[in-house]
Short mmCIF file of C-alpha atoms in Angstrom, two decimals:
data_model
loop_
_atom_site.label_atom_id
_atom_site.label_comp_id
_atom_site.label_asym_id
_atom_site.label_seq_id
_atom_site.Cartn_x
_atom_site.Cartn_y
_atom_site.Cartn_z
CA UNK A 1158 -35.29 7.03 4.07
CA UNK A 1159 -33.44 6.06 0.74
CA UNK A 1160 -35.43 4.89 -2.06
CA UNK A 1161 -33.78 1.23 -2.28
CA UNK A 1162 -34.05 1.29 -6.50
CA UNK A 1163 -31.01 3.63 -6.13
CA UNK A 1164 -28.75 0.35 -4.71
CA UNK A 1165 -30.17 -2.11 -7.18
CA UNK A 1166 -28.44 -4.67 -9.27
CA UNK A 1167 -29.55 -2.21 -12.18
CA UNK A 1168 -28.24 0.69 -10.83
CA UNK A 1169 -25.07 -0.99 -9.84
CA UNK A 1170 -24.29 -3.05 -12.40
CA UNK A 1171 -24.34 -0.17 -14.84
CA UNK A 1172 -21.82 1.55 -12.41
CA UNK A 1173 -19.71 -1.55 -12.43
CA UNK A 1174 -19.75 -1.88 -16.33
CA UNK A 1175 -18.73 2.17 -16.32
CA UNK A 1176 -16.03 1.41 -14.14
CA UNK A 1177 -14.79 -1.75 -16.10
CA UNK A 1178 -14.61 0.61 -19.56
CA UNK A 1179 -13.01 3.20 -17.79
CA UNK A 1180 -9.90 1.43 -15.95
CA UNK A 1181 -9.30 -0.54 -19.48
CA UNK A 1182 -8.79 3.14 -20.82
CA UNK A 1183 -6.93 4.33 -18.07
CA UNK A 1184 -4.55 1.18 -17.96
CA UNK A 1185 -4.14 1.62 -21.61
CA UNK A 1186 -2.88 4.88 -21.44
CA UNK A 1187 -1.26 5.04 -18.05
CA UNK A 1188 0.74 1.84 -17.98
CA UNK A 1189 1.29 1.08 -22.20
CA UNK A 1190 1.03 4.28 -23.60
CA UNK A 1191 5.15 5.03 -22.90
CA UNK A 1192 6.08 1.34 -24.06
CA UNK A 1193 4.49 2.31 -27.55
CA UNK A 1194 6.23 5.57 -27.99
CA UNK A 1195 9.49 3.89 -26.48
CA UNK A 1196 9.38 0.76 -28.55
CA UNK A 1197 7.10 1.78 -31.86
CA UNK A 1198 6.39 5.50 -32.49
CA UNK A 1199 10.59 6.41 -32.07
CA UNK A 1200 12.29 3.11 -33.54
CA UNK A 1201 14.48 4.49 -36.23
CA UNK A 1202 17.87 3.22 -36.81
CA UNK A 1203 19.10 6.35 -35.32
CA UNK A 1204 19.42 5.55 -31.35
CA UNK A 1205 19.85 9.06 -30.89
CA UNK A 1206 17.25 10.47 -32.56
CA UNK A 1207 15.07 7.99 -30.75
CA UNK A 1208 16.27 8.59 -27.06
CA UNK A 1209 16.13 11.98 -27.91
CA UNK A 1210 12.29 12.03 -28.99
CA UNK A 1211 11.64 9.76 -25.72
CA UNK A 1212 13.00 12.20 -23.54
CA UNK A 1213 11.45 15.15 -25.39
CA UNK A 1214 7.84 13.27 -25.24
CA UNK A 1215 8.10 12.24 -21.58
CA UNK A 1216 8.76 15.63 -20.37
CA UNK A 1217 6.34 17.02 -22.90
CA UNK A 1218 3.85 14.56 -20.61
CA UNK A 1219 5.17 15.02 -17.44
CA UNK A 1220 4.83 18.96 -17.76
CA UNK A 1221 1.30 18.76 -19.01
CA UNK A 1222 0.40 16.32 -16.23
CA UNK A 1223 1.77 18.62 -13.40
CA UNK A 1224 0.22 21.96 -14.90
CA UNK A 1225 -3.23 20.03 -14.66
CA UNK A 1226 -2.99 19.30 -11.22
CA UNK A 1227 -3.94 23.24 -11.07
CA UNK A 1228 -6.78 22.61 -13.27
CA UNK A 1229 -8.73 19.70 -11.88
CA UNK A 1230 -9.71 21.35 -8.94
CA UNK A 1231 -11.69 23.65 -11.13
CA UNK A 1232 -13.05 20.72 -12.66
CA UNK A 1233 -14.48 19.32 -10.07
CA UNK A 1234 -15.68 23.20 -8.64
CA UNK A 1235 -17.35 22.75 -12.29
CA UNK A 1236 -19.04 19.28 -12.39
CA UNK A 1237 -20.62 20.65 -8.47
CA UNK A 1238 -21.80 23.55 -9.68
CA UNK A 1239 -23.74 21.15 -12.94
CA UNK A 1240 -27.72 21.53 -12.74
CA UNK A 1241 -29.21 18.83 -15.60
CA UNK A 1242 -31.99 16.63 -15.97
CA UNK A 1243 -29.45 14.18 -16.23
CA UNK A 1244 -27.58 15.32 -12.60
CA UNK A 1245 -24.63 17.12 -12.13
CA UNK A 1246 -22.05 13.68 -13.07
CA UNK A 1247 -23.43 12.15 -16.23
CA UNK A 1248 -23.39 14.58 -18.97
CA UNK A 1249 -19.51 14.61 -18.26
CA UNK A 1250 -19.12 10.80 -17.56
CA UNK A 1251 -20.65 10.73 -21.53
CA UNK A 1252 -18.87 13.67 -23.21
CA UNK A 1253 -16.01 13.31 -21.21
CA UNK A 1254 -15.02 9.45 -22.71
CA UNK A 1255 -16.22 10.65 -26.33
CA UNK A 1256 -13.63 13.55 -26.58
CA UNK A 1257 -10.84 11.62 -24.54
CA UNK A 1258 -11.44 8.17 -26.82
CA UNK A 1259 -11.07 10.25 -29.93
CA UNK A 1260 -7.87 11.62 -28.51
CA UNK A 1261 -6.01 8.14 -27.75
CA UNK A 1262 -6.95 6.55 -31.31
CA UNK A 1263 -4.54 9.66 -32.61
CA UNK A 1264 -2.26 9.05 -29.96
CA UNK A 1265 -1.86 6.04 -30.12
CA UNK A 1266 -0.78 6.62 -34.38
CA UNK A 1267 2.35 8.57 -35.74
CA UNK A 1268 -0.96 10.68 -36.87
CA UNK A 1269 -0.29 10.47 -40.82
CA UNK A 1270 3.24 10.18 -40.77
CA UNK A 1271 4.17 13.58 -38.95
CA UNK A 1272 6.77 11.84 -36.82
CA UNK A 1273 9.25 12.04 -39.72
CA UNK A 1274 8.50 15.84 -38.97
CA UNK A 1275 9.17 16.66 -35.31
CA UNK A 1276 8.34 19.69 -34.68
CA UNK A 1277 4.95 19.65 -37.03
CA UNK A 1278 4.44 15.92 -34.21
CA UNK A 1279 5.21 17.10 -31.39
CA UNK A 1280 2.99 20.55 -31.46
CA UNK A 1281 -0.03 18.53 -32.45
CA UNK A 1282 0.91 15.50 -29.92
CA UNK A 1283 0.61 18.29 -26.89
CA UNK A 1284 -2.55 19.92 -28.42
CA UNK A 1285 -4.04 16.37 -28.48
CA UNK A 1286 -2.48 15.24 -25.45
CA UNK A 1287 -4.21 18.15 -23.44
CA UNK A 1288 -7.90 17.69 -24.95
CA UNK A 1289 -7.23 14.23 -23.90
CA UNK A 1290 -6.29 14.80 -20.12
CA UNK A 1291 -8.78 17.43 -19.61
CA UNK A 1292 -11.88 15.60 -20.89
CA UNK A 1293 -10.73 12.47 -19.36
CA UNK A 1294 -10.65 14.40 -16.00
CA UNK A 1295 -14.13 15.32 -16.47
CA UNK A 1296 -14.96 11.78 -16.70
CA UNK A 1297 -12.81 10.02 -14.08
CA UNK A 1298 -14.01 12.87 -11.47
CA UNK A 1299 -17.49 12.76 -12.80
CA UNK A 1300 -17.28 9.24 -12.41
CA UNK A 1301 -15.81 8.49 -8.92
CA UNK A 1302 -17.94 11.73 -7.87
CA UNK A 1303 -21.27 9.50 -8.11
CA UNK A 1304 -20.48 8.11 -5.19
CA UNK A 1305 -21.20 10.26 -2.54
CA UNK A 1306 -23.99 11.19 -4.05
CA UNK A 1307 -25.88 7.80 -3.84
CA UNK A 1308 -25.58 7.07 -0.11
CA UNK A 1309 -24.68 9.30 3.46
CA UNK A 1310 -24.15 5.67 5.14
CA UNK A 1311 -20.57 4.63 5.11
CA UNK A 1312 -21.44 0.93 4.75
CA UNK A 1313 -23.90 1.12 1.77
CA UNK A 1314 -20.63 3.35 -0.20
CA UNK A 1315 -18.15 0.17 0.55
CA UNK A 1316 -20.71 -2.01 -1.34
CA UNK A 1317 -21.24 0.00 -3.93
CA UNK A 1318 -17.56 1.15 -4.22
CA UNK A 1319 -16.69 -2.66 -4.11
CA UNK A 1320 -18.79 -3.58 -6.88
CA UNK A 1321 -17.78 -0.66 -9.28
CA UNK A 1322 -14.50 -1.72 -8.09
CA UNK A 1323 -14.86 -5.24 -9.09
CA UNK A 1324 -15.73 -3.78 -12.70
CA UNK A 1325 -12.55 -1.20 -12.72
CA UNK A 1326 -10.42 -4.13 -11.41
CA UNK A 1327 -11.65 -6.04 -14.56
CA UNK A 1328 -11.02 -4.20 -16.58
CA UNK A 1329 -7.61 -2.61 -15.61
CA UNK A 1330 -6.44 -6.59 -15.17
CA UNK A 1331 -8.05 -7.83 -18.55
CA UNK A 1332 -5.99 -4.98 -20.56
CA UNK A 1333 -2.84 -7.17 -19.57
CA UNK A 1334 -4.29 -10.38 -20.17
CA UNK A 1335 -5.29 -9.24 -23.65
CA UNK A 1336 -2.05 -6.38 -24.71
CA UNK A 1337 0.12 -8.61 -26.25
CA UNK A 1338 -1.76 -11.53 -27.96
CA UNK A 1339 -4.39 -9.19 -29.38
CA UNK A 1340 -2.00 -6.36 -30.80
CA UNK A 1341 -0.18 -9.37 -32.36
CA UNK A 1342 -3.03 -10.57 -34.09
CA UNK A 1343 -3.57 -7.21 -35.43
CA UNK A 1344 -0.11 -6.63 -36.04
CA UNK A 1345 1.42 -7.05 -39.89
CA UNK A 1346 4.95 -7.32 -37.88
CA UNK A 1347 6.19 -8.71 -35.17
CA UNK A 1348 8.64 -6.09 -33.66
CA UNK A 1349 11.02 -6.72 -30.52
CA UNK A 1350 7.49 -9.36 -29.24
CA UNK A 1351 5.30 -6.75 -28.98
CA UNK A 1352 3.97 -6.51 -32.47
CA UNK A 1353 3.78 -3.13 -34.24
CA UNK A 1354 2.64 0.23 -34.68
CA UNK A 1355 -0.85 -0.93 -35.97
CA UNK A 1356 -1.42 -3.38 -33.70
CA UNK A 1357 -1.25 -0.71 -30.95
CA UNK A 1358 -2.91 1.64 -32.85
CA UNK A 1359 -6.45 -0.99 -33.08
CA UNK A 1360 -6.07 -1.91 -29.44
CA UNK A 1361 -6.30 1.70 -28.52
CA UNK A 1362 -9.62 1.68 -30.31
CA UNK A 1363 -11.13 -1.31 -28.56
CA UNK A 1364 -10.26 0.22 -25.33
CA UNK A 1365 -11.83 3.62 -26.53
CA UNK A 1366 -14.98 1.68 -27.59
CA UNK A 1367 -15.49 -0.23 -24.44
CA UNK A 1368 -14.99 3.07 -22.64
CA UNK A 1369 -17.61 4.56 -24.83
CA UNK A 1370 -20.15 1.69 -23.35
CA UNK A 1371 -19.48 1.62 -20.13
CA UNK A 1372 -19.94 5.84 -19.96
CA UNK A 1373 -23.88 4.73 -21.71
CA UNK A 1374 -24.23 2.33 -19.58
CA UNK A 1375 -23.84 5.00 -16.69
CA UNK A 1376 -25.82 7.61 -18.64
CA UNK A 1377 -28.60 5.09 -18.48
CA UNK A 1378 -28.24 2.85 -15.79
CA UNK A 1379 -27.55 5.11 -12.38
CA UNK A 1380 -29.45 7.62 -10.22
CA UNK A 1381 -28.63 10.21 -7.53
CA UNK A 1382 -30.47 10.80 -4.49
CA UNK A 1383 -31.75 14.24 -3.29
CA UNK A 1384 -31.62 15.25 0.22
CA UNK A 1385 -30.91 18.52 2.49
CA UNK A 1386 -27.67 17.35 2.90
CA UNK A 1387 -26.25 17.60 -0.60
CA UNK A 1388 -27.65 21.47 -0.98
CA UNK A 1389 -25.53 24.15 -0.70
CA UNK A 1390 -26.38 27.43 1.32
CA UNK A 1391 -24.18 29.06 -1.38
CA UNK A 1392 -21.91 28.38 -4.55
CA UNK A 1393 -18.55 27.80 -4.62
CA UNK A 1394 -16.42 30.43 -6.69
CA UNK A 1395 -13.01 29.45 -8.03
CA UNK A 1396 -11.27 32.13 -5.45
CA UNK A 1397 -12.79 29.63 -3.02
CA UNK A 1398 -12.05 26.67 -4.18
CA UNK A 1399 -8.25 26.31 -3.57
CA UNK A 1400 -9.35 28.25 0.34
CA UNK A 1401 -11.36 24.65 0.56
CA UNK A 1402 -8.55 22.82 -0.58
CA UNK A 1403 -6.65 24.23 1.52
CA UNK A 1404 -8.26 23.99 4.89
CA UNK A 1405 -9.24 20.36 4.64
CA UNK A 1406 -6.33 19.25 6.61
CA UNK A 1407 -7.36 15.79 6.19
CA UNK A 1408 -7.73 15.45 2.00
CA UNK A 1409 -4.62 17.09 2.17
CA UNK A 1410 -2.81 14.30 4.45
CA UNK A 1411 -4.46 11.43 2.36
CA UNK A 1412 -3.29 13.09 -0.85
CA UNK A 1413 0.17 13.39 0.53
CA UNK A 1414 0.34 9.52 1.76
CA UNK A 1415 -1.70 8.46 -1.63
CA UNK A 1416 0.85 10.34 -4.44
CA UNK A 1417 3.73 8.53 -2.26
CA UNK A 1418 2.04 5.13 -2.41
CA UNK A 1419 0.59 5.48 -5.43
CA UNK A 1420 4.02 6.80 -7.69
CA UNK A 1421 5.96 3.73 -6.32
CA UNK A 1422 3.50 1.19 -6.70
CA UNK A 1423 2.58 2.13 -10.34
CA UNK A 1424 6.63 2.57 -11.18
CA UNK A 1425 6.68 -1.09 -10.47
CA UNK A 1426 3.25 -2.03 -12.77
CA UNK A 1427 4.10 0.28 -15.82
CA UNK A 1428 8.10 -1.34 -15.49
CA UNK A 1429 6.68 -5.09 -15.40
CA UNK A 1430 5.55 -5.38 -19.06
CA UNK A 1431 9.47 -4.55 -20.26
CA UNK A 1432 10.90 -6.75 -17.63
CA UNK A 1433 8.75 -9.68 -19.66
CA UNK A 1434 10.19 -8.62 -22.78
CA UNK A 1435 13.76 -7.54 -21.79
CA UNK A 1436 14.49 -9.71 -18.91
CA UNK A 1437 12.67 -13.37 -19.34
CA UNK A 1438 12.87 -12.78 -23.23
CA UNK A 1439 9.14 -13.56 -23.92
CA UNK A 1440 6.51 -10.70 -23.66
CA UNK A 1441 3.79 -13.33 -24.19
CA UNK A 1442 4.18 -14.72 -20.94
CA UNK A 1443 2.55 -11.24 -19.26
CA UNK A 1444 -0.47 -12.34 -20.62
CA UNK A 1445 -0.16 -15.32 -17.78
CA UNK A 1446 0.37 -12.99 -15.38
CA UNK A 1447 -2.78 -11.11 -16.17
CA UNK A 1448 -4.95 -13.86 -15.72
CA UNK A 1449 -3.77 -14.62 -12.34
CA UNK A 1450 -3.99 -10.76 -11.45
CA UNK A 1451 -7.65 -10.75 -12.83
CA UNK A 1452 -8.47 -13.43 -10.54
CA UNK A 1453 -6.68 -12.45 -7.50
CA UNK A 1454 -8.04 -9.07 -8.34
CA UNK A 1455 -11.43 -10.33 -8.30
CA UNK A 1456 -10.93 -12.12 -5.03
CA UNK A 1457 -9.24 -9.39 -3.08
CA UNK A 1458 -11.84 -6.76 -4.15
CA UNK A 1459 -15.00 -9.18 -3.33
CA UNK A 1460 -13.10 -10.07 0.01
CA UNK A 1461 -12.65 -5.98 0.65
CA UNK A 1462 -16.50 -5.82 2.68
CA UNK A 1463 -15.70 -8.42 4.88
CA UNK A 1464 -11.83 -7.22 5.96
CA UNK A 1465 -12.77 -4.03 6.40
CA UNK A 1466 -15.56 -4.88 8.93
CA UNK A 1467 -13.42 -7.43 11.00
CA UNK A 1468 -10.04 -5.38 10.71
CA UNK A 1469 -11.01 -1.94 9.93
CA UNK A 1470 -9.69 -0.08 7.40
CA UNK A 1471 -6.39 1.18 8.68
CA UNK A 1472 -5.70 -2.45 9.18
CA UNK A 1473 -6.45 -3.75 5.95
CA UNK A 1474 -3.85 -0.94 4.48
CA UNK A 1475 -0.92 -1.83 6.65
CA UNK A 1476 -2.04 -5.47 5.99
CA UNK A 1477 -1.55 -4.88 2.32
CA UNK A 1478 1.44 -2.90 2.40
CA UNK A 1479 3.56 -5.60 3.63
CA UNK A 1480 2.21 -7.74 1.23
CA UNK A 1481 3.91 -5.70 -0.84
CA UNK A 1482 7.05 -5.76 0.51
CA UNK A 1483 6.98 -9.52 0.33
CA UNK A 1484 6.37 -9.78 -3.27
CA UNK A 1485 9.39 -7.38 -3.98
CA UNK A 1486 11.54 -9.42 -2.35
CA UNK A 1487 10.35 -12.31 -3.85
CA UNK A 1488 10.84 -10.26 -7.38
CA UNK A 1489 14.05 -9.40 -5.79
CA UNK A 1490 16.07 -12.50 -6.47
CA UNK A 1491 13.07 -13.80 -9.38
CA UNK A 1492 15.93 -12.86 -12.36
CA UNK A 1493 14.34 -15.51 -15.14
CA UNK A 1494 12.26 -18.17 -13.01
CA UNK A 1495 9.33 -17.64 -14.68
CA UNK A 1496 7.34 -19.21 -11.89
CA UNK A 1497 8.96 -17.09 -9.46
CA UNK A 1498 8.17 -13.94 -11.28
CA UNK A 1499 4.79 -14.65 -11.85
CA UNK A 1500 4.28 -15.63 -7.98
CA UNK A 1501 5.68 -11.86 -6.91
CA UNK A 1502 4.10 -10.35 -9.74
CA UNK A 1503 0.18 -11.84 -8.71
CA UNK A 1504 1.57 -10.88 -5.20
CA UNK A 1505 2.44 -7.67 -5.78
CA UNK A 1506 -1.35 -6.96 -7.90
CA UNK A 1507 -3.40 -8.92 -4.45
CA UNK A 1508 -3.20 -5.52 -2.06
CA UNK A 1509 -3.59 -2.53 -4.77
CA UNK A 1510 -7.41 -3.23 -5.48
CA UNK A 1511 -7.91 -2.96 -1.71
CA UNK A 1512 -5.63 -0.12 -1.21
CA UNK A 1513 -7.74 1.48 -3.50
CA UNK A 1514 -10.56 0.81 -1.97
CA UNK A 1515 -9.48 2.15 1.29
CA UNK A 1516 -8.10 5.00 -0.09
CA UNK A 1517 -11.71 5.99 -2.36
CA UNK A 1518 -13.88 5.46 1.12
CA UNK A 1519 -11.89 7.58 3.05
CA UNK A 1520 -11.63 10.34 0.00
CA UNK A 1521 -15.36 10.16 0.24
CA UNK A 1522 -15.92 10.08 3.74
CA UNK A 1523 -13.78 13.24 3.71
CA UNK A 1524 -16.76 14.90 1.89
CA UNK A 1525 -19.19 14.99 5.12
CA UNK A 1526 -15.60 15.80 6.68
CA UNK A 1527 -15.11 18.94 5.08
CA UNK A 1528 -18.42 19.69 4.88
CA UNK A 1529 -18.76 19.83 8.70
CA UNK A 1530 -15.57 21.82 9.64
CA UNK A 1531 -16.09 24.17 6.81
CA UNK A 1532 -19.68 24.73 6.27
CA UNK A 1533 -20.07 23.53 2.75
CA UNK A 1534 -20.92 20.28 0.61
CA UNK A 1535 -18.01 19.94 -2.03
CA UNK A 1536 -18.79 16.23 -3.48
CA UNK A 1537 -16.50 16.88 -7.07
CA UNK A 1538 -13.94 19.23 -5.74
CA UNK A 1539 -12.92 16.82 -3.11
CA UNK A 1540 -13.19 13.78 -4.79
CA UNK A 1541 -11.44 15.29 -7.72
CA UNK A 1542 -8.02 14.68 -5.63
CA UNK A 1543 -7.79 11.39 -5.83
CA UNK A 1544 -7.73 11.12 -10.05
CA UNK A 1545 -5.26 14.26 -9.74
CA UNK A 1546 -3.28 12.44 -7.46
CA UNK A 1547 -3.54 9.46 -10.12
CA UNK A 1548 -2.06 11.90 -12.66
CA UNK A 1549 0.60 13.21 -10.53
CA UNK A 1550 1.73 9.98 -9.74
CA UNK A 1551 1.08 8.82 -13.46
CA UNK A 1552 3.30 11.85 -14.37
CA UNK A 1553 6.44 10.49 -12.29
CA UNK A 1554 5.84 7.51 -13.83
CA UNK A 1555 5.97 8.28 -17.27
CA UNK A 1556 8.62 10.20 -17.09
CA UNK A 1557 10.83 7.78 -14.63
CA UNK A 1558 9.98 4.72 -17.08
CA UNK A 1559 10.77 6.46 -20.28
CA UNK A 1560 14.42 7.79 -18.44
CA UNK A 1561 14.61 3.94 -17.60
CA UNK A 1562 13.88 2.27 -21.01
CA UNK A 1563 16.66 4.87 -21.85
CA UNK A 1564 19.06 4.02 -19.26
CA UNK A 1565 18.46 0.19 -19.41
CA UNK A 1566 18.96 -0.21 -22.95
CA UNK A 1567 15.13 -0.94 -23.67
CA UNK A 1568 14.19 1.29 -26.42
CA UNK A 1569 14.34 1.57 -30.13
CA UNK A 1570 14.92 -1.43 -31.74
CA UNK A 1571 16.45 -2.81 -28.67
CA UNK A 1572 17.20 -6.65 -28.85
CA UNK A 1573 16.86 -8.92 -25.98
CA UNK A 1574 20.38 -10.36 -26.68
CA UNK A 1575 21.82 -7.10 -26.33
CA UNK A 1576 20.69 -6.84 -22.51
CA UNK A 1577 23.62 -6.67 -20.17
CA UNK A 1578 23.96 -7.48 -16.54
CA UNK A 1579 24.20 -3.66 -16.06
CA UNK A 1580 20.98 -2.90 -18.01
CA UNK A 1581 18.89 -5.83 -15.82
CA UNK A 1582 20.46 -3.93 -12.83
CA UNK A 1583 19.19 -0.56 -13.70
CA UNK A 1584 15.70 -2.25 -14.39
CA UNK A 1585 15.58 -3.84 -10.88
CA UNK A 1586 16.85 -1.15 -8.99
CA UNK A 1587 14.36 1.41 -10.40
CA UNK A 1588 11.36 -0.83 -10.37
CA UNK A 1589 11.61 -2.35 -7.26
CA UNK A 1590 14.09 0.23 -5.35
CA UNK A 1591 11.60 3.19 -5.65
CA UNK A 1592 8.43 1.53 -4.30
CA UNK A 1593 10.19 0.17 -0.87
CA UNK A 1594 10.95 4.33 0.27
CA UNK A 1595 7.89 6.01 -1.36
CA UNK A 1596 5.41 3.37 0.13
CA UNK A 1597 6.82 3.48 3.81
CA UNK A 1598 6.95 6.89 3.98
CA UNK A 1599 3.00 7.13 2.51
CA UNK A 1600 2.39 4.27 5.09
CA UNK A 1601 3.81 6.31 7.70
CA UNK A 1602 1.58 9.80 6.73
CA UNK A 1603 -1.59 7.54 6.44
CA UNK A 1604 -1.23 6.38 10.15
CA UNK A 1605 0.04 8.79 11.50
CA UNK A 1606 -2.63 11.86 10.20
CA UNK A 1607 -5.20 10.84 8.42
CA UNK A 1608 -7.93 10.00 11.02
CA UNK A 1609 -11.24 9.81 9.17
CA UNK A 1610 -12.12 6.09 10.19
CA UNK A 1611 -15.66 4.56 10.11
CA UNK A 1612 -16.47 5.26 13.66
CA UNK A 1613 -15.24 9.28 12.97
CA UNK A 1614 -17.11 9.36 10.09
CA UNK A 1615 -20.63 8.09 11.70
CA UNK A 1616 -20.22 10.87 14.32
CA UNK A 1617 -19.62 13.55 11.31
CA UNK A 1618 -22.89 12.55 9.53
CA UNK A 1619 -25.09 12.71 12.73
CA UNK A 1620 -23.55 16.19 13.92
CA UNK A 1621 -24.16 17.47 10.25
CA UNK A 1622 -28.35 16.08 10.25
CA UNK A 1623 -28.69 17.39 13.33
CA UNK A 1624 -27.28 21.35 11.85
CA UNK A 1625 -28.28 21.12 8.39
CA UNK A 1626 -31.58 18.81 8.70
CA UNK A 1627 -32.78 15.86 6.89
CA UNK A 1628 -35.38 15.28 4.53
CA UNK A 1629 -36.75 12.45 2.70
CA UNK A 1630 -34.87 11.03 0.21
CA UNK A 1631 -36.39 10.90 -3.60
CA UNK A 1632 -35.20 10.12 -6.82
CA UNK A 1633 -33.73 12.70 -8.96
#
């Protein structure tokens, strides 16, 4: 039987406050870290110049992001394969946000002036650039990882998942509540509404600092549980490890219908922020918008436990999906109605906490999945798909939003007055175009082959105690 100190408030609140530190970082750098080299690391008079850095440093990020989706696999192979006093997923949780918070302070700077010398920048931007994806991976998969680890019942995972996810959706929502107003305040300037380079460059600290305390709080606040169940008959060697991959026909139908979801939906969030400044004229305002997303976020995640056991899973993801596809039509027709944009915009934030939810409980239910068909436990290396589908789709993003700032007349010193009906157009199109094919098509992959629900997954976990045993569980 569990030990029941593993699923206390201590245990999850530290998890929670790990989660909180680590989706501010993320959001930082996923969704803001484009608009800073777009709008304050290139903003020379030169428009040429600038577009032409922008398009250099997107697909400097969008080739380094793709080439890691062949690493993180190993990653995870690596975090399974940990023996510690500390477990297999803290160590990395702690190193991993040290390294990768050291990283965004510098890139999140024209690091001492190099951009005036491109070549010297934009070698030392990809060396940094990779320490920074690489450790991070070791956190985010160390981090989401932990889950498997404290509970074989599907139930007791959606609590826990729903409370760290209260903390992530914190603290991904509270990064655009406090963007603009606090980089202003730091800011000498006031550039284009969205303050200047040092501005950005002190926010990106904060956010690394928070991380930092939330990885601690992890370090001390969580245990795993030991049981029969999580030991391997043998290790996993990297020629292996992509043979795993590979054969788990069901991770690989998830990732599929995830990277599709997931690269619309976050074209949208990472486009809003310049819609704000470009379209309504007052960046500001997305502040308002991030305090109705916190709250919504809040309510949707708390609400998750209770949908999922009167709709089921599957349900609650078609549920949200049109929700989605209301609030872009909504954002559709919006143009400058503030109210109106803000109403699609909270919209469009209610279903991705409990997409996400979904999504993580079926990536982890996969575990005992692929453990049964295959014949081995691979906690890391399977959940280490979802935050490389993250990147993927994080990838496409970048590199479609800095082609759009580009294309829409949003970079540089761009002024709002300068805006044409042509440039709004562009904007639109792309951020509300892409997400209506990519999501129906990942709807239509989720429901149609992924079919790990609860019920499936209950049958899995008594067919594996019965072949590999069960012990007592203790505290590691």
């Amino acid at each position: 039987m569990e030990n029941n100190t593993n699923h206390g408030w201590v245990s999850r609140t530290s998890y929670a406050f790990g989660a909180f530190g680590h989706d501010l970082f993320n959001q930082v750098m996923n969704s803001y870290f484009i608009m800073f080299v777009t709008n304050h690391l290139f903003n020379s008079s030169d428009t040429a110049y600038n577009n032409k850095m922008i398009g250099i440093m997107t697909t400097i990020i969008f080739v380094l992001r793709v080439a890691e989706l062949f690493i993180d696999p190993f990653i995870g192979n690596t975090i399974d394969k940990t023996q510690t006093r500390w477990g297999k997923f803290k160590p990395w949780v702690v190193v991993g946000t040290i390294v990768s918070g050291l990283a965004m302070m510098l890139l999140f700077s024209d690091m001492w002036g190099l951009t005036s010398k491109p070549m010297y920048y934009l070698f030392i931007f990809t060396f940094v650039y990779i320490v920074m994806d690489i450790f991070f991976a070791f956190k985010d998969i160390g981090l989401w990882s932990m889950l498997p680890a404290l509970s074989f019942d599907s139930l007791e995972r959606e609590k826990t998942a729903t409370i760290a996810r209260v903390g992530s959706t914190l603290g991904g929502t509270i990064v655009t509540v406090t963007i603009i107003p606090m980089i202003l305040m730091f800011s000498a300037t006031n550039e284009g509404g969205t303050g200047d380079s040092r501005g950005w460059f002190l926010y990106a600290v904060i956010a690394a600092i928070i991380a930092l305390l939330g990885a601690v709080s992890i370090g001390f606040g969580t245990k795993e549980v030991n049981s029969r169940l999580r030991e391997n008959k043998e290790e996993t060697g990297f020629k292996k490890v992509l043979w795993i991959l590979v054969h788990n026909d069901q991770l690989l139908w998830l990732a599929l219908a995830y990277v599709l979801y997931g690269s619309g939906v976050y074209l949208t969030n990472s486009l809003m922020l310049y819609y704000f400044t470009y379209v309504l004229g007052d960046a500001a305002k997305f502040s308002i918008l991030g305090m109705l997303n916190m709250g919504i976020g809040l309510l949707a995640v708390s609400l998750f436990p209770a949908l999922a056991k009167k709709f089921k899973r599957r349900n609650v993801f078609v549920i949200c999906v049109v929700i989605i596809f209301i609030a872009i039509g909504i954002f559709s027709f919006a143009d400058k109605n503030l109210w109106l944009v803000l109403l699609a915009g909270a919209l469009f934030n209610l279903p991705q906490p409990l997409v996400f939810l979904v999504v993580l409980m079926t990536f982890t239910d996969i575990v005992e999945y692929g453990q049964l068909k295959l014949g081995h436990r691979d906690e890391s290396l399977v959940l280490s798909i979802r935050p490389l589908i993250d990147k993927l789709s994080g990838a496409i993003v970048t590199g479609i939003t800095g082609m759009t700032a580009v294309m829409a007349g949003m970079s540089g010193n761009a002024k709002v007055s300068a805006m044409t009906a042509s440039n709004v157009w562009t904007l639109k199109a792309i951020m509300l175009g892409t997400p209506i094919v990519t999501v129906i098509i990942g709807t239509i992959i989720f429901l149609s082959k992924v079919k790990i629900t609860e019920e499936k997954h209950a049958e899995i976990v008594a067919e594996l105690e019965k072949t590999w045993g069960k012990d007592d569980v203790e505290d590691k």
